[in-house]
Coordinates of C-alpha atoms and ligand atoms in Angstrom, one line a residue:
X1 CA 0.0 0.0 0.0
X2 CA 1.1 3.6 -0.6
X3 CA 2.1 6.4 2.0
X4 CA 1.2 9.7 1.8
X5 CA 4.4 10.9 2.3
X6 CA 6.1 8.9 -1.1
X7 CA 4.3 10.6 -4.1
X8 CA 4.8 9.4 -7.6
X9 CA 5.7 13.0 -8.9
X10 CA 2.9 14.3 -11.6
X11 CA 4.2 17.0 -14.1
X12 CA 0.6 17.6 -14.8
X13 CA -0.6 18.1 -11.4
X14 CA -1.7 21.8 -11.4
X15 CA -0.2 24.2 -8.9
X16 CA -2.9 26.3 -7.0
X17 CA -2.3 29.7 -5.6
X18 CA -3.9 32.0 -3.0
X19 CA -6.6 33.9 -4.1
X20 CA -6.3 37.2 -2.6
X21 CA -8.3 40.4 -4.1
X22 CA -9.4 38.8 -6.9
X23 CA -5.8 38.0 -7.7
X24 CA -3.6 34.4 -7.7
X25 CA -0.8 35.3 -4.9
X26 CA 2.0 33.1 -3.8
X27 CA 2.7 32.5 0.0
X28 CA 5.1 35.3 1.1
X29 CA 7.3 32.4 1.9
X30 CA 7.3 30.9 -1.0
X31 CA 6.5 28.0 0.3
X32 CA 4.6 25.7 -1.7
X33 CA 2.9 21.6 -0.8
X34 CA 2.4 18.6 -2.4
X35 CA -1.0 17.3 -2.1
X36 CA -1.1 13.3 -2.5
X37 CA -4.0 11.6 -4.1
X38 CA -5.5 8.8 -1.3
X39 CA -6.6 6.6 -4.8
X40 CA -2.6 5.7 -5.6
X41 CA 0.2 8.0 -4.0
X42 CA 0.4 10.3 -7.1
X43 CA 1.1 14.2 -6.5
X44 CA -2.1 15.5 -7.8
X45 CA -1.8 19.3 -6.9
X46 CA 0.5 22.1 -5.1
X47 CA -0.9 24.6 -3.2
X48 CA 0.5 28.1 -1.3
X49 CA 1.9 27.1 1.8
X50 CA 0.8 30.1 3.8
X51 CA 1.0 31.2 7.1
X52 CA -0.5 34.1 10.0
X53 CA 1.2 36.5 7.0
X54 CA -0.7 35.4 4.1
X55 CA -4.0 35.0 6.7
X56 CA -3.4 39.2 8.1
X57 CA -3.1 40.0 4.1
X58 CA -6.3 38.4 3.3
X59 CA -8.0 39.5 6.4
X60 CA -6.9 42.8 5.3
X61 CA -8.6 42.5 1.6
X62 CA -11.9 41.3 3.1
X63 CA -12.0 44.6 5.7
X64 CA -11.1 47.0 2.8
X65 CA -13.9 45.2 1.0
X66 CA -16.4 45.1 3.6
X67 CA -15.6 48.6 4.5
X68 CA -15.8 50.6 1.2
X69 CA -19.2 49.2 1.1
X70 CA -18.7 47.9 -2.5
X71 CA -20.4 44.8 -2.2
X72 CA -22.6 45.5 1.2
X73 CA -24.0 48.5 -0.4
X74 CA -24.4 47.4 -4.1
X75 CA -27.8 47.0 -5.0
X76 CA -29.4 43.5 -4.3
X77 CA -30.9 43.1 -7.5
X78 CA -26.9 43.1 -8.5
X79 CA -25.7 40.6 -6.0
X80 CA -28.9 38.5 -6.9
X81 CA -27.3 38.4 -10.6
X82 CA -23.9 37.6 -9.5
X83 CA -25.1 35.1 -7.4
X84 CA -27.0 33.6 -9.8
X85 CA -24.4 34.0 -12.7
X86 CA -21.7 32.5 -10.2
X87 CA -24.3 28.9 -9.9
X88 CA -24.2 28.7 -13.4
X89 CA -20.5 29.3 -13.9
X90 CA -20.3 26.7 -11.6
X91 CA -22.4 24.3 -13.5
X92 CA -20.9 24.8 -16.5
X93 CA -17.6 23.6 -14.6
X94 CA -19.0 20.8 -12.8
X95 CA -16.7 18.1 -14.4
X96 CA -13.6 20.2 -13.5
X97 CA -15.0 20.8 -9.8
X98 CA -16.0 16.9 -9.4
X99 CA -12.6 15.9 -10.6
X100 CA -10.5 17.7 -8.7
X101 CA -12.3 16.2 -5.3
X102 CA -12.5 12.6 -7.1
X103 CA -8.6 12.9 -7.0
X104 CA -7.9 14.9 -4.1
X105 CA -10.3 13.5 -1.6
X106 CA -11.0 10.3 -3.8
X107 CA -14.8 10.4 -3.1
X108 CA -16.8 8.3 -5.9
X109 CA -17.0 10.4 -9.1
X110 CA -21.2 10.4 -9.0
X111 CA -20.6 11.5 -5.1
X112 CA -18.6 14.4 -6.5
X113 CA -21.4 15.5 -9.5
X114 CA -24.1 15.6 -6.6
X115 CA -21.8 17.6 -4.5
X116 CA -21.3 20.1 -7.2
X117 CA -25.1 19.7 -7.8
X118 CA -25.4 20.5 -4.3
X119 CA -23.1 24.1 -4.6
X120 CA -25.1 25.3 -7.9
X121 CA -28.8 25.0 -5.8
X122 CA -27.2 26.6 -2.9
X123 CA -26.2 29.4 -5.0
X124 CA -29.8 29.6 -6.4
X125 CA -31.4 29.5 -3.8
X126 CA -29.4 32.2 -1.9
X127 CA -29.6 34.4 -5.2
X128 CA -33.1 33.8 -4.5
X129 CA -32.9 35.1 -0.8
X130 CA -31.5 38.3 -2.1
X131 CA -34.1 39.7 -3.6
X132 CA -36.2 39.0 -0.1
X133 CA -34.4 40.9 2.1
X134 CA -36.1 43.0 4.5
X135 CA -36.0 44.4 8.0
X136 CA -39.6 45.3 9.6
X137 CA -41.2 48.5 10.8
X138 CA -43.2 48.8 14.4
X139 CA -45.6 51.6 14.1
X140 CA -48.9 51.8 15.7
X141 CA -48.0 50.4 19.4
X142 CA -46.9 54.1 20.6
X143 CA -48.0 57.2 18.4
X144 CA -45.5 59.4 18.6
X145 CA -42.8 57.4 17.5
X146 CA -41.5 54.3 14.6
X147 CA -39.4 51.9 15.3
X148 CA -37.3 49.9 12.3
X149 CA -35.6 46.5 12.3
X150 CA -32.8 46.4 9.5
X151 CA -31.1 43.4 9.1
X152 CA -27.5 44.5 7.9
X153 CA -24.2 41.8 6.8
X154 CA -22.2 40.9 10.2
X155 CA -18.8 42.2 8.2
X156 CA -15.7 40.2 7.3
X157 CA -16.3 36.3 8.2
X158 CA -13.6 33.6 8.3
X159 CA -14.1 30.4 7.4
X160 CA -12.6 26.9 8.5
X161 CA -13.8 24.1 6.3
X162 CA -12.6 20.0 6.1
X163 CA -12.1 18.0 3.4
X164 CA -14.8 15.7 3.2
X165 CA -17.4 18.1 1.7
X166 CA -14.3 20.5 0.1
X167 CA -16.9 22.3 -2.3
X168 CA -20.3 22.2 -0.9
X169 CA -18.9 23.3 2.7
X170 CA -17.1 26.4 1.4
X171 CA -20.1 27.1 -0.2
X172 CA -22.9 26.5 2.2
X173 CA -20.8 29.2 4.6
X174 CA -20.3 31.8 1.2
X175 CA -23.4 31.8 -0.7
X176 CA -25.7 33.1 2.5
X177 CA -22.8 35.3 3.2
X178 CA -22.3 36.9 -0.2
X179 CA -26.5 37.6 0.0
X180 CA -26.4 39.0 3.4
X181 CA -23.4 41.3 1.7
X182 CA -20.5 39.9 4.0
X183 CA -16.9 39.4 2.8
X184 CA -15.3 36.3 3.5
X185 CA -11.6 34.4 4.0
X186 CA -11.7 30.6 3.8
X187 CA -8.9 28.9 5.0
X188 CA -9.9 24.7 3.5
X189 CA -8.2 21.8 4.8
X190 CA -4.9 20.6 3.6
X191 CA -6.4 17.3 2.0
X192 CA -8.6 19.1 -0.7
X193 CA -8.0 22.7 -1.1
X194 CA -8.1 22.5 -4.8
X195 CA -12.2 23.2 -5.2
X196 CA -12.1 26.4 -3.0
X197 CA -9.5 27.8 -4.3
X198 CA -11.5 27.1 -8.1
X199 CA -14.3 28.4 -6.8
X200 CA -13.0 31.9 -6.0
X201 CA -11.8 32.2 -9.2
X202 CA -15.1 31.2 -10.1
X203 CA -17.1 33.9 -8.5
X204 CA -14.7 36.4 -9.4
X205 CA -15.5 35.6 -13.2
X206 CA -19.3 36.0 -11.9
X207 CA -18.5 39.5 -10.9
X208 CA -17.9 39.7 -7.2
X209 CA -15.9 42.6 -6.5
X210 CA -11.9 42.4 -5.6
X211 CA -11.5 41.4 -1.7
X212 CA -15.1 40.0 -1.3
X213 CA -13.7 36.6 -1.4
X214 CA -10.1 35.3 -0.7
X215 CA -8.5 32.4 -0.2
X216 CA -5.5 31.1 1.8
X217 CA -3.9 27.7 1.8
X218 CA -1.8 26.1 4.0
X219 CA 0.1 22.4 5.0
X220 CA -1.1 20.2 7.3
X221 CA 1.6 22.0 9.5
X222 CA 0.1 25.6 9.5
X223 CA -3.9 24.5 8.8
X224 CA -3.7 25.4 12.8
X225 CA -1.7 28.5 12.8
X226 CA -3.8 29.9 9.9
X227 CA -7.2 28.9 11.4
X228 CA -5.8 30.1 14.6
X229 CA -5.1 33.6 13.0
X230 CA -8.7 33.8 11.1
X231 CA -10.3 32.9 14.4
X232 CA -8.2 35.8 16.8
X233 CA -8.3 38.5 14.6
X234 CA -9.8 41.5 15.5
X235 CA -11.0 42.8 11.5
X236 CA -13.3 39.9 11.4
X237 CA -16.9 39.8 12.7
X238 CA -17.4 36.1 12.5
X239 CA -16.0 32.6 12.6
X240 CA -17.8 29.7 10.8
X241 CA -16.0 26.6 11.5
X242 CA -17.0 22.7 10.2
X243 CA -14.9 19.8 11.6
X244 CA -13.9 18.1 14.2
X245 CA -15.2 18.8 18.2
X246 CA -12.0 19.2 19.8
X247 CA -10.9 21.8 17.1
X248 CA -14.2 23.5 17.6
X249 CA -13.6 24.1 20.9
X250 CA -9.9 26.0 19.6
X251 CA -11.5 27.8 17.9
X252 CA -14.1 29.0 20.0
X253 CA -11.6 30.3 22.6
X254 CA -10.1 31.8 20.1
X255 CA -12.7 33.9 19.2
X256 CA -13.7 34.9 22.5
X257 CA -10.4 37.8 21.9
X258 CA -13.1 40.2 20.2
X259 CA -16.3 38.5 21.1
X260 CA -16.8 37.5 17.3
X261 CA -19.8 35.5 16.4
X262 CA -19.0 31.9 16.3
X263 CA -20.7 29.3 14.3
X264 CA -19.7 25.3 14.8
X265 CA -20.9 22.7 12.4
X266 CA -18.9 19.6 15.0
X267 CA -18.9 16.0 14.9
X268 CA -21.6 13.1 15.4
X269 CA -22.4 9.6 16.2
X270 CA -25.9 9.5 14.7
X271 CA -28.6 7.2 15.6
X272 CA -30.7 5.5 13.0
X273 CA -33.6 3.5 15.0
X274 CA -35.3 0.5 12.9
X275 CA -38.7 -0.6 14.9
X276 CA -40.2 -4.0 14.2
X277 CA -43.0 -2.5 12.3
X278 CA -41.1 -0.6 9.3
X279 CA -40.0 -1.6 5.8
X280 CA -37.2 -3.6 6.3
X281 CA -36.0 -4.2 2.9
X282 CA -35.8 -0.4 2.6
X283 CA -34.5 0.3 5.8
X284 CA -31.8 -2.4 6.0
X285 CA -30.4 -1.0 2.3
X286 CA -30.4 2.4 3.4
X287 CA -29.0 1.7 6.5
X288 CA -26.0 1.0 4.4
X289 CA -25.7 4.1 2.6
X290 CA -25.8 5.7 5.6
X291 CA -22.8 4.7 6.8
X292 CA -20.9 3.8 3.7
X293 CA -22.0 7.2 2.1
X294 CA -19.1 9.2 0.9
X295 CA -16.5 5.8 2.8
X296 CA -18.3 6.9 6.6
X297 CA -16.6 10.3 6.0
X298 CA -19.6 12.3 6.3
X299 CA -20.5 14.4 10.1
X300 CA -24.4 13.0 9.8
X301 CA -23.5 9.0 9.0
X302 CA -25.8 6.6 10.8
X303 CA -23.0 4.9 12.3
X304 CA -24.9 3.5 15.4
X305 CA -27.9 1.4 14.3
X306 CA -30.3 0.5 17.0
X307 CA -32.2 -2.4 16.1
X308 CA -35.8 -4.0 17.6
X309 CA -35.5 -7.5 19.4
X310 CA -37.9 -8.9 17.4
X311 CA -36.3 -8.1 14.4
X312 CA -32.7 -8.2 15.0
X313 CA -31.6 -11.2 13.8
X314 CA -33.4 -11.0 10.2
X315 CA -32.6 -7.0 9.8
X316 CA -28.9 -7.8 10.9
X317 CA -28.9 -10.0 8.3
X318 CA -30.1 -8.3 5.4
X319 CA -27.9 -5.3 6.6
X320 CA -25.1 -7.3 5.9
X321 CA -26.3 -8.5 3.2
X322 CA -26.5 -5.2 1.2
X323 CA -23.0 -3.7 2.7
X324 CA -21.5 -6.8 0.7
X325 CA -23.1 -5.2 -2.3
X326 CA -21.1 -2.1 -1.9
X327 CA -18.7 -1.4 -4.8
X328 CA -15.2 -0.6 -3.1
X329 CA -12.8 0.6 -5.5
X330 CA -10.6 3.3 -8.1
X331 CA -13.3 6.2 -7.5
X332 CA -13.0 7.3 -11.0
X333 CA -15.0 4.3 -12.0
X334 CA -18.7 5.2 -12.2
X335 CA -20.1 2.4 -10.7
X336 CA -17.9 2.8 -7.8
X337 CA -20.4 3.7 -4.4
X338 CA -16.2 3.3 -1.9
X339 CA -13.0 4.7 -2.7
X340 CA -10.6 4.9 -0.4
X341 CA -10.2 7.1 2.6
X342 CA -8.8 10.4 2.7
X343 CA -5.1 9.7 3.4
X344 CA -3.0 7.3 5.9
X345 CA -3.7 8.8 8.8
X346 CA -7.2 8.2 8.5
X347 CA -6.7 5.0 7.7
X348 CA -4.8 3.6 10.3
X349 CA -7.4 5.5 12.7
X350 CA -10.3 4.3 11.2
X351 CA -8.7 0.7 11.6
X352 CA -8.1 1.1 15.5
X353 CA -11.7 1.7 15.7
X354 CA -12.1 -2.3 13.9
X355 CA -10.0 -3.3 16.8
X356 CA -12.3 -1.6 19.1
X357 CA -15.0 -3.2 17.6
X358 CA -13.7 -6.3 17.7
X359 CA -13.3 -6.2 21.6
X360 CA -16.9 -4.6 22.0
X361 CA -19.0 -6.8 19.4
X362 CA -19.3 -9.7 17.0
X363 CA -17.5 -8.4 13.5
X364 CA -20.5 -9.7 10.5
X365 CA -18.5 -8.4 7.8
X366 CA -16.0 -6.6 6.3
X367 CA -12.9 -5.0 8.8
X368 CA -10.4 -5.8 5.9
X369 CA -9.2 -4.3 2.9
X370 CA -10.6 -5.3 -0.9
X371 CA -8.7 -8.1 -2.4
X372 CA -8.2 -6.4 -5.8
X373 CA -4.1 -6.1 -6.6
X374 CA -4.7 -3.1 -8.7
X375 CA -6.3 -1.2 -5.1
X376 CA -2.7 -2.0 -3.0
X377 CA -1.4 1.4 -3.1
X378 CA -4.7 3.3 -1.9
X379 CA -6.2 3.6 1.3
X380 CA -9.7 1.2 1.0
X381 CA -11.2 -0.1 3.4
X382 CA -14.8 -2.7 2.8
X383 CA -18.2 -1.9 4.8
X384 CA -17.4 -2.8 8.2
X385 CA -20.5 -4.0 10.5
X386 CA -20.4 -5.0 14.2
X387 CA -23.2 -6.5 15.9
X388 CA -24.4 -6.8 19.5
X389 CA -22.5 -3.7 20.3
X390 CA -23.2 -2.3 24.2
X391 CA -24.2 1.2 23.6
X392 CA -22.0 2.4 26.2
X393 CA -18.8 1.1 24.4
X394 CA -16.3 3.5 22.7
X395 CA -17.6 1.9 19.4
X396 CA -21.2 3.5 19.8
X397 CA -19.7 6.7 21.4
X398 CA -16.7 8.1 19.6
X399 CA -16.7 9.5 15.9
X400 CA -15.4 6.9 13.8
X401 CA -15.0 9.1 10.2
X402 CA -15.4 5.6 8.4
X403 CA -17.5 2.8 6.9
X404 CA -18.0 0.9 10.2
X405 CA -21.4 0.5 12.2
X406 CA -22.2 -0.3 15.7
X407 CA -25.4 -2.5 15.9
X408 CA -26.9 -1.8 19.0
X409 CA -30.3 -3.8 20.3
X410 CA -33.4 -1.9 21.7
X411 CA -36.3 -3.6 23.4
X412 CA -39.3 -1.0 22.5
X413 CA -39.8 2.8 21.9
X414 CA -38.9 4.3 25.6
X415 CA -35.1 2.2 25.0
X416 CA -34.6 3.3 21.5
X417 CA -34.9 7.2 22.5
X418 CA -33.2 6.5 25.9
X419 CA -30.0 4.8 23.9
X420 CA -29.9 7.5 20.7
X421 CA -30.2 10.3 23.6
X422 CA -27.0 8.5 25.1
X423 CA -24.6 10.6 23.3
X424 CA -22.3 13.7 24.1
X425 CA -23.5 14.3 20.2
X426 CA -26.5 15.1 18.4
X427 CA -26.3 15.8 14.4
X428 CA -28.8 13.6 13.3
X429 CA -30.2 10.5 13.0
X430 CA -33.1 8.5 11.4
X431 CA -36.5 6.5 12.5
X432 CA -37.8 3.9 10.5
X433 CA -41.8 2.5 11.8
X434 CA -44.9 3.1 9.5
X435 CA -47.0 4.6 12.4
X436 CA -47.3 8.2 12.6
X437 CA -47.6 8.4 16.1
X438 CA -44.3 6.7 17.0
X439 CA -42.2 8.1 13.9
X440 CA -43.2 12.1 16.1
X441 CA -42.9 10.9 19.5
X442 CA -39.5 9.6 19.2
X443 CA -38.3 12.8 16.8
X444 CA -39.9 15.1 19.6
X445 CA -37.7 13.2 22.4
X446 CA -34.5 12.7 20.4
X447 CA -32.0 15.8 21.3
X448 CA -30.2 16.0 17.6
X449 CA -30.6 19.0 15.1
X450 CA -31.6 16.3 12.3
X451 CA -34.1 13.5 11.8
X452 CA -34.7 11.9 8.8
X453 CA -37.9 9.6 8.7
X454 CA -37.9 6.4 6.8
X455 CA -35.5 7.3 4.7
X456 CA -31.8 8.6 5.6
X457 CA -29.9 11.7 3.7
X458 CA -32.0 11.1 0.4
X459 CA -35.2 12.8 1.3
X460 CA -34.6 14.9 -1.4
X461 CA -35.4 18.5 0.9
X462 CA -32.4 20.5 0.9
X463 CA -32.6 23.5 1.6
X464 CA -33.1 22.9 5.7
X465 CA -31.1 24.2 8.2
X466 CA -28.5 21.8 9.1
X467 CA -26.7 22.2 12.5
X468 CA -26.1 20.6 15.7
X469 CA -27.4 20.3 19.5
X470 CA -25.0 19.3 22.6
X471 CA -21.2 18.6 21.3
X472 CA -22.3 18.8 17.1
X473 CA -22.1 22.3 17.2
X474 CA -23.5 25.8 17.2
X475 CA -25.7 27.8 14.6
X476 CA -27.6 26.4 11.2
X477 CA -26.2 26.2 7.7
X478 CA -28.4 26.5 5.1
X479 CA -32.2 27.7 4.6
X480 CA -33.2 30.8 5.7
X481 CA -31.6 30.1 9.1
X482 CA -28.3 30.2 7.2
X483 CA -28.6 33.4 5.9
X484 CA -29.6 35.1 9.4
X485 CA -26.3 33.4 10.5
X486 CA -24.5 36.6 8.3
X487 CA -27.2 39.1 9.5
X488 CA -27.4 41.2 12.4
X489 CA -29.8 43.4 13.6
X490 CA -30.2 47.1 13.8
X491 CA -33.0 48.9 15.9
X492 CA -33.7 52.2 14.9
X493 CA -36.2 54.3 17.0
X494 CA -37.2 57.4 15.5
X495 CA -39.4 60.2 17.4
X496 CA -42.2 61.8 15.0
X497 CA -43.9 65.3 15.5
Ligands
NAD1 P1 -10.4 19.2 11.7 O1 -11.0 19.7 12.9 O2 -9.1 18.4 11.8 O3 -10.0 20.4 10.7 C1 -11.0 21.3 10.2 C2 -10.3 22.6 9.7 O4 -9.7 23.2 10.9 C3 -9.2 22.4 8.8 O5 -9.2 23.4 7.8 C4 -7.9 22.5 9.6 O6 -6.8 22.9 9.0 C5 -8.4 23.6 10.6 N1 -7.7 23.6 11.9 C6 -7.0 22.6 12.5 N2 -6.6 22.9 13.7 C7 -7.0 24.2 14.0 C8 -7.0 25.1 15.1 N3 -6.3 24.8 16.2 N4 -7.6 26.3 15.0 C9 -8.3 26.6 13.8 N5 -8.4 25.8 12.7 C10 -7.8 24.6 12.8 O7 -11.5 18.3 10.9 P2 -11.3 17.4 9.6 O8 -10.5 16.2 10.0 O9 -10.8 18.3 8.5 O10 -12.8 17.0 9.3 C11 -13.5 16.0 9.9 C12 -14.4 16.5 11.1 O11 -15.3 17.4 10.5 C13 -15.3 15.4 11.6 O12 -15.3 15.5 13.0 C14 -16.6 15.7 11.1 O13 -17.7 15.2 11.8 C15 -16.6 17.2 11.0 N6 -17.6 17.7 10.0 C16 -18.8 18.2 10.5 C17 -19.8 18.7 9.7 C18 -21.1 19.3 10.2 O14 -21.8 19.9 9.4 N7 -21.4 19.2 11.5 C19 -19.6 18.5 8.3 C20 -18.4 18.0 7.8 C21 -17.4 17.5 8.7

């Protein structure tokens, strides 16, 4: 198998710069890395090493922005046309967009198309928002006096993004920005920068003005100092991070040095409940996808599946049954539904966890790597299921970031929402029963910001806000919710006569 560290060099691999002011601009030390693809070791792109430098000059692009008022101020009926010219720009470079994350990130190529799909309806529907905005007026409750709500943009806002969602998390933090008429510095993660940096070239063709959106790459090495930098500094208004807990919680503390708002989209351990009276065929194959979806690397899997006594056995096995039908393989391949995960260091974690879980439950499948010669230098991993898992164990409690699912066993409905609730998270999480009654009694008493009800990520609604309670996070992304995240408000009280 291939390391990350020995790349087979590339001469095609394109080098990415920092997008400051509407311009490409190299680190100010020069230095540049080497980002390895996880499908077979080969260099596959070089990005601007920067550091707090690069961050204070792109911080200081977004505050000149912000503060001439050329983008704040411009007319919405202009920003609704840039936003909507920037979604289809971005459509029209879908394939580019979808393989740079194929080879970067090495998600499944049709994983990538509906993640750039994703990013052109967010830009719609935020386009959309713009045109909408309004504050409110309070005028008859005392007579000699009007009182006005204006909703105005929050200023410059930083953002932190992983690499799991490298397009459509940049964008669900920028689009609702851009309409509320913020300026923005994202800072992506080290393991695929190449679609942010893309897509600020992108929205620059659209017409966003120079400084509105900037860009700043760094190494694994300096993703902390940079973040660290965005996060403390005084010139912006707001931090919107997405990743891990324990780095939320750096960059909270951060933030308290100007009192900036703070918006955390964190970790999860999701639970999807199957009850004995649901559609087990469906249930047991979505179950699957739910956590195999993009190889387990996704914040909302259903990675703790809490099953019914009287159904255990028979939905175990048909579980298993469909998680052998997943295709684990080169992602570029388009019946692929696995590639590999993100890089070694992943890897090797994710396969602790199978140790774990083979000291906490009884391994049904998978734990090992596909047999195919040709898949030896990536990092693959097969659908991994563990049954009879205590919910208490560090199998059902910790984030795994990989295909592998804890099976937990529930006796009837007061269990099931007394084990889901038995979580320092709460993302998400599914319910699968055909009665009305028990599918909104258990979503009422399950503390997570996200249920999905017989069905699991493919309701087909997206435009929700998405956010967490307890440890998953702070704020919403997305909907209207996500746009009020870039507002605040403004009272005006004006005495008549
Ligand atoms: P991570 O926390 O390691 O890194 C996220 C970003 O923070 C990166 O850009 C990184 O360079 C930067 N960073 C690292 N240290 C920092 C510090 N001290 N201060 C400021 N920034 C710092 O997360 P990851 O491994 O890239 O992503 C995986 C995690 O993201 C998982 O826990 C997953 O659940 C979470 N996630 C959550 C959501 C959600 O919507 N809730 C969505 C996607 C991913």
């Amino acid at each position: 198998m291939g390391s990350t560290s020995i790349g087979k060099l590339d001469s095609a691999a394109p080098a990415f710069s920092n997008w400051i002011a509407n311009r490409p601009v190299e680190a100010l030390s020069g230095k540049v890395f080497e980002h390895v693809s996880p499908i077979d070791g080969t260099v596959v792109a070089r990005f601007a090493d920067s550091g707090e430098a690069d961050a204070a000059e792109a911080i200081r692009a977004a505050r000149a922005a912000f503060d001439s008022g050329v983008w704040a101020n411009a007319p919405a009926r202009h920003r609704y046309k840039v936003l909507l010219k920037a979604a289809q720009i971005i459509e029209a470079n879908q394939q580019k967009l979808a393989d740079r994350m194929v080879l970067e990130s090495g998600k499944p190529a049709v994983t990538a198309l509906g993640e750039v799909a994703g990013a052109v309806k967010t830009f719609e529907y935020y386009a959309g928002k713009v045109l909408d905005l309004e504050g409110s007026a309070i005028s008859d409750r005392v007579p000699s006096a009007l009182g006005l709500i204006l909703r105005e943009p929050v200023g410059v806002a930083a953002m932190i993004t992983p690499w799991n969602f490298p397009l459509l998390n940049p964008v669900c933090k920028i689009a609702p920005a851009l309409a509320a008429g913020c300026t923005v510095v994202v800072k992506p993660s080290h393991l695929c920068s190449g679609p942010a940096v893309l897509l600020a070239q992108y929205l620059a063709e659209a017409g966003v003005p120079d400084g509105v959106v900037n860009v700043v790459t760094s190494a694994l090495e300096r993703g902390a100092v940079v973040g660290q930098s965005l996060a403390a500094s005084a010139d912006v208004d707001k931090v919107a991070f997405t990743g891990s807990t324990a780095t939320g919680r750096a960059v909270m503390r951060a933030a308290a040095s100007n009192n900036k708002r703070v918006a955390l989209e964190l970790g999860g351990k999701s639970a999807n409940i199957v009850f004995d009276d649901a559609d087990l065929d469906t249930a047991a194959k979505v179950a699957v996808s739910a956590f195999c979806f993009n190889s387990g690397q996704q914040c909302s899997a259903g990675t703790r599946l809490l099953v019914q006594d009287s159904v255990y056995d028979r939905f175990l096995d048909a579980v298993v049954r469909n998680a052998g039908l997943q295709i684990v393989g080169d992602p570029r391949e388009p019946t692929t539904t696995m590639g590999p995960l993100v890089n070694r260091e992943q890897y090797d974690r994710v396969m602790g966890y199978v140790e774990v879980g083979r000291e906490c439950g009884k391994l049904a499948i998978g734990g090992d790597r596909p047999a195919a010669p040709a898949l030896d230098r990536g990092f693959y991993l097969n659908p991994t299921v563990f049954a009879d898992v205590g919910n208490d164990s560090r199998l059902a409690q910790e984030e795994v970031f990989g295909p592998v699912l804890a099976v937990v066993r529930f006796k009837d409905q007061a269990d099931a929402i007394r084990l889901a609730n038995e979580s320092r998270y709460g993302l998400a999480g599914g319910v699968w029963t055909r009665s009305l009654d028990r599918a909104l009694g258990v979503v009422r008493r399950i503390r997570t910001g996200k249920l999905f009800v017989n069905g699991y990520n493919n309701v087909g609604i997206d435009d929700m806000p998405h956010g967490g309670y307890k440890d998953s996070g702070i704020g919403r992304e997305f909907g209207r919710e996500g746009l009020a995240e870039y507002q605040q408000l403004k009272t005006v009280q004006i005495k008549l006569g």
